[in-house]
Coordinates of N, CA and C in Angstrom, one line a residue:
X1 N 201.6 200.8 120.4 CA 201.5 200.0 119.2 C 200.0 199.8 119.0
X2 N 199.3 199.8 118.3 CA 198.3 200.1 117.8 C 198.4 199.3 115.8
X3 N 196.7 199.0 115.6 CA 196.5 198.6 114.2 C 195.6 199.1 113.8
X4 N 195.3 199.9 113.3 CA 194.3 201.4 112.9 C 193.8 200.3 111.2
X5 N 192.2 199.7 111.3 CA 191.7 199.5 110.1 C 191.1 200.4 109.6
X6 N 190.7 200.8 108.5 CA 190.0 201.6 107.3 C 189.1 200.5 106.2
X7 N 188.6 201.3 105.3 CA 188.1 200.9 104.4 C 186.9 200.4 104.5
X8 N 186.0 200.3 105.2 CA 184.4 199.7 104.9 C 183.5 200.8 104.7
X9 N 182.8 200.0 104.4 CA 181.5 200.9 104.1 C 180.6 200.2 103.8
X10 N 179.1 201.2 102.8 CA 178.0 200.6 102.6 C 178.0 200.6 100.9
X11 N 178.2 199.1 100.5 CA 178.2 198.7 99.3 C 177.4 197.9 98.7
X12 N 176.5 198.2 97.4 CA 175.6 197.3 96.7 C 176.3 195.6 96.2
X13 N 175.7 194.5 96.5 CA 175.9 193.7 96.3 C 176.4 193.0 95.1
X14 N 177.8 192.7 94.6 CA 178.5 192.9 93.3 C 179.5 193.6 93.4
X15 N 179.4 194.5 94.3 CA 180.6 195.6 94.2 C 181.9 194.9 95.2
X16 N 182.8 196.0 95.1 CA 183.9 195.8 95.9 C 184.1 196.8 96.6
X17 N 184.8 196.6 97.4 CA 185.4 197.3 98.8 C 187.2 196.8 98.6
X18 N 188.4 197.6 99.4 CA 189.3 197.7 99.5 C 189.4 198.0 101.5
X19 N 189.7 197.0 102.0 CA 190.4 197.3 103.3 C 191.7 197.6 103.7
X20 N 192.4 198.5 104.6 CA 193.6 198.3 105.3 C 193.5 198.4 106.2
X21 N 194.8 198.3 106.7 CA 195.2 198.1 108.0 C 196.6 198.4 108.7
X22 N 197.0 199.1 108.9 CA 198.1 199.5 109.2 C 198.3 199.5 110.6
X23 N 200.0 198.6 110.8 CA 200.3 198.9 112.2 C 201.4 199.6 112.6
X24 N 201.5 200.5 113.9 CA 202.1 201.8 114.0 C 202.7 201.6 115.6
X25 N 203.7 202.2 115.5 CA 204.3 202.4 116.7 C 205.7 201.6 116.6
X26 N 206.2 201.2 117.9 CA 207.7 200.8 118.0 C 207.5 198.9 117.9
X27 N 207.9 199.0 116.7 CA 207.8 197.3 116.3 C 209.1 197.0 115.5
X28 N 209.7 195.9 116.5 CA 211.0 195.2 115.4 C 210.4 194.3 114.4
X29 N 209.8 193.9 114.6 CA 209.0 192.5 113.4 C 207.5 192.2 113.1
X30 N 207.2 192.2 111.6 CA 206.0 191.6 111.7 C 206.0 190.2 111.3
X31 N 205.1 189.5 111.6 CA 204.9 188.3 111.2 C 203.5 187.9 110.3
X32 N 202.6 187.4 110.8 CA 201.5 186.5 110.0 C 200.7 188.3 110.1
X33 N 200.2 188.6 109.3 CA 199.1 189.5 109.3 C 197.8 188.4 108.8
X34 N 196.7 189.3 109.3 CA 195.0 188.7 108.6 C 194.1 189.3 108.9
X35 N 193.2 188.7 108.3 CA 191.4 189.2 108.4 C 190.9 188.6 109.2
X36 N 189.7 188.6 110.0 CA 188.3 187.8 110.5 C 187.5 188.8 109.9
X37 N 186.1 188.6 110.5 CA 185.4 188.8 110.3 C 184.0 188.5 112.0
X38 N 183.1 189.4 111.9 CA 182.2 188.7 113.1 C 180.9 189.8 112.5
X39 N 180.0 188.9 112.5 CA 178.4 189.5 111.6 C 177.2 189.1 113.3
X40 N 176.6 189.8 112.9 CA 175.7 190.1 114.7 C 175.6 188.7 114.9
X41 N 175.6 188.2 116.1 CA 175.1 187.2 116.4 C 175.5 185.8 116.3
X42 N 177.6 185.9 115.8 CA 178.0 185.1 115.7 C 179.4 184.9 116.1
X43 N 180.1 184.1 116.4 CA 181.3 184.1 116.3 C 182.7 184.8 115.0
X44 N 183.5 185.2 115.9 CA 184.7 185.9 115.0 C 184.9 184.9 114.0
X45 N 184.9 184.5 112.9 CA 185.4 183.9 111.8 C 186.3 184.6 110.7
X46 N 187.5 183.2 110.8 CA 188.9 183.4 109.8 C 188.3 183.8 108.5
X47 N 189.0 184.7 107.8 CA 188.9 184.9 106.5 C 190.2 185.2 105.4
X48 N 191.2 185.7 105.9 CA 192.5 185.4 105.0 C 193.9 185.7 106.0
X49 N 194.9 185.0 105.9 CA 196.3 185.1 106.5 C 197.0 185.1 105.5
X50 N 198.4 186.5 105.7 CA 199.6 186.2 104.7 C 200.7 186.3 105.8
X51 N 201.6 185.6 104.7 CA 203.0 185.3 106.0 C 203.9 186.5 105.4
X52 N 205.0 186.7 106.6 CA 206.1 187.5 106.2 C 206.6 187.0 104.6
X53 N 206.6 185.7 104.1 CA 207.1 185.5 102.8 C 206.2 186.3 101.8
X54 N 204.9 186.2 102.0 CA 203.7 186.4 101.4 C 203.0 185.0 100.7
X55 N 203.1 184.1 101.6 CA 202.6 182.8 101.4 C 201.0 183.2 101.8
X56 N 199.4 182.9 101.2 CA 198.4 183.5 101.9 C 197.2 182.0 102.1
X57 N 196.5 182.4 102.4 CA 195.6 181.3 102.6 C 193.9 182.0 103.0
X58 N 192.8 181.7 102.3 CA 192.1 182.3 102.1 C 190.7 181.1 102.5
X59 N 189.8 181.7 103.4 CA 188.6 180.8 103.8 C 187.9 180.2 102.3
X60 N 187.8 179.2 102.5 CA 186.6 178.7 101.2 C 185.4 179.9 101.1
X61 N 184.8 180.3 101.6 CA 184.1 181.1 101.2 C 184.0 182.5 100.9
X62 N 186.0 182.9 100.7 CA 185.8 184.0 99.9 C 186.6 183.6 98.6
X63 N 186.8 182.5 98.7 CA 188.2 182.3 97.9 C 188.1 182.9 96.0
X64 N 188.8 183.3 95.8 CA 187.8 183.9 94.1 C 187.9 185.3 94.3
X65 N 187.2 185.7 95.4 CA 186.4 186.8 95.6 C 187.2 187.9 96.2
X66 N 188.4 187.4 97.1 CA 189.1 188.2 97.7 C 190.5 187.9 98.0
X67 N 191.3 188.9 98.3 CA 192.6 189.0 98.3 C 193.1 189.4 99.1
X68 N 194.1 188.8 99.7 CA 194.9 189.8 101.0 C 196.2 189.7 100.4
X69 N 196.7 191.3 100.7 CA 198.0 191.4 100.3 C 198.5 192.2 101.3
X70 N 200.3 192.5 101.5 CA 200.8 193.4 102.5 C 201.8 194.2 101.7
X71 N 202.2 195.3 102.1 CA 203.2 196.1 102.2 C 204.3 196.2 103.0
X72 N 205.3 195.3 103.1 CA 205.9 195.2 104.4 C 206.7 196.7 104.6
X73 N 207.1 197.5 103.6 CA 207.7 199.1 103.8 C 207.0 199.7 104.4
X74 N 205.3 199.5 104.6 CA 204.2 200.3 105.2 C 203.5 199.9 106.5
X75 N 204.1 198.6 106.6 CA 203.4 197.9 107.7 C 201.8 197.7 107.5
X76 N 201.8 197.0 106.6 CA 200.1 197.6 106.5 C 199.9 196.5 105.3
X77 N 198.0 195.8 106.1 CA 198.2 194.2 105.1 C 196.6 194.6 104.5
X78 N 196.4 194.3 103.6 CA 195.4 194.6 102.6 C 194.0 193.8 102.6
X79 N 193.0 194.0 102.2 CA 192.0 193.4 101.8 C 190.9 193.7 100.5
X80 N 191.3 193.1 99.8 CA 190.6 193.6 98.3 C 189.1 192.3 98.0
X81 N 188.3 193.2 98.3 CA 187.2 192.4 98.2 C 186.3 192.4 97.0
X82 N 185.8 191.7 96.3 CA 185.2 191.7 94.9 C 184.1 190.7 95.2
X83 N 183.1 191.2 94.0 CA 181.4 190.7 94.2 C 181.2 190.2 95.4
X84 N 181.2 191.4 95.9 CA 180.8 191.2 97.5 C 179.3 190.2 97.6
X85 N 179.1 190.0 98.5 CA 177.5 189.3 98.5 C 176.8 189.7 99.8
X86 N 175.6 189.9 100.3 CA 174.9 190.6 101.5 C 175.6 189.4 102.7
X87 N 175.9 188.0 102.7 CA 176.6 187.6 104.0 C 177.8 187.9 103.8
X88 N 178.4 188.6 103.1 CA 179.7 189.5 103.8 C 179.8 190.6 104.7
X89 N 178.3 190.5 104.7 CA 178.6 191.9 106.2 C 178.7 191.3 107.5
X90 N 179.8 192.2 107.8 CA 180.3 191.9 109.2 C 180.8 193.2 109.4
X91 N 181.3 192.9 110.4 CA 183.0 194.2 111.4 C 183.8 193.0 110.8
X92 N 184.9 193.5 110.2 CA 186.4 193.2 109.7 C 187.2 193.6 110.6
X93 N 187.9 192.5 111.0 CA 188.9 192.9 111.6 C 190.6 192.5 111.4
X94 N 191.3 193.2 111.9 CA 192.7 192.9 111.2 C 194.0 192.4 112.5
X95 N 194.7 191.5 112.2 CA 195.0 190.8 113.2 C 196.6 190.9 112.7
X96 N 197.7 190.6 113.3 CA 199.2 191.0 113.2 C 199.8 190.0 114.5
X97 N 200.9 189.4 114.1 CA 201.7 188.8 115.0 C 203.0 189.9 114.9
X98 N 203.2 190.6 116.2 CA 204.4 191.6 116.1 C 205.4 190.7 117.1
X99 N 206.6 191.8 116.9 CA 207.2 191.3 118.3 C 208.1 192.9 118.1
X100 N 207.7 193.3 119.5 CA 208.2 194.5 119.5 C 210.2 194.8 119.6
X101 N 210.4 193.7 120.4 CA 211.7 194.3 120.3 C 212.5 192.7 120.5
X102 N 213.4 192.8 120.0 CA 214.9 191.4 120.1 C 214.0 190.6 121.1
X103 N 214.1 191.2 122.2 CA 213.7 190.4 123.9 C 212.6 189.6 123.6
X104 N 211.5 190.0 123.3 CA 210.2 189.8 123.2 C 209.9 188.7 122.3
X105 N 209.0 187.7 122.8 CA 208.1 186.6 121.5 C 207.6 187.5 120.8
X106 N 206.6 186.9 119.7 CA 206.0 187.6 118.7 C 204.6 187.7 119.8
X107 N 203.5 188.6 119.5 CA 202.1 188.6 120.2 C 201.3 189.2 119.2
X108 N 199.8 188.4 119.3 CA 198.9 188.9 118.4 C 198.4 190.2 118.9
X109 N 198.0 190.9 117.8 CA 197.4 192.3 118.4 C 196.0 192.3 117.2
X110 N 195.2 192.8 117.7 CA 193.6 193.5 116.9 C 193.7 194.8 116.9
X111 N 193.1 195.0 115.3 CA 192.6 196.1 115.0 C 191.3 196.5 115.7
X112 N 190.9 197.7 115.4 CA 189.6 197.5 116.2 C 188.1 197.8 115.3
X113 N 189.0 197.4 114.1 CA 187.5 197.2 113.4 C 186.9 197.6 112.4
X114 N 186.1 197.4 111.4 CA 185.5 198.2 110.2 C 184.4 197.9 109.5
X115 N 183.5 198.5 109.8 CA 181.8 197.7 109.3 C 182.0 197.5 107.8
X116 N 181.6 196.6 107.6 CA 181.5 196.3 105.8 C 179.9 195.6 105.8
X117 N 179.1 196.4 105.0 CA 177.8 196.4 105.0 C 177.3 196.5 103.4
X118 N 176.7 194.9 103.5 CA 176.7 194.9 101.6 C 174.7 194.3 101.6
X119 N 174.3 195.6 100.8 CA 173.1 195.4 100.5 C 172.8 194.6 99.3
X120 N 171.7 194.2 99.0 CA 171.2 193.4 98.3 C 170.3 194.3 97.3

């Protein structure tokens, strides 16, 4: 089981970026998917959660600006980022409560990452 992120890169300040995230392998359920975020020298910081309903919740400081959506046919939860600003760089990371099989609780799993790097 594995969560394979995509989508960063090196973007002028204004622009947008599109993240995913997809998770792969033998899973009965997903649950809460999300974002963090962690920029050098700081702690991992929350930035958006959606529920299996697709109920979402989004940090005050992107709120406006970005979107998290999911695919539940694809396993795979989104991040649509707009007027980016130079403190949005960080490593993005993408986070999933699964539970692999009937037996099993749900468990958080991480992606392992995606530089989003917004110049000025």
């Amino acid at each position: 089981v594995q969560l394979q992120a995509s989508g960063g890169g090196l973007v002028q300040a204004g622009g947008s970026l599109r993240l995913s995230c997809a998770a792969s392998g033998s899973i009965f359920s997903i649950g809460v998917m999300g974002w963090y975020r962690q920029a050098p020298g700081t702690q991992r910081e929350f930035v958006a959660v959606i529920g299996a309903s697709g109920s979402t919740n989004h940090a005050d400081s992107v709120k406006g600006r970005f979107k998290i959506s999911r695919d539940s046919a694809k396993n795979t939860v989104y991040l649509q980022m707009n007027s980016l600003k130079p403190e949005d760089t960080a490593v993005y990371y993408c986070n999933a409560n699964l539970k692999l099989n009937r037996q099993t609780a749900y468990v958080y799993y991480w992606g392992q990452g995606t530089q989003v790097t917004v110049s000025s």
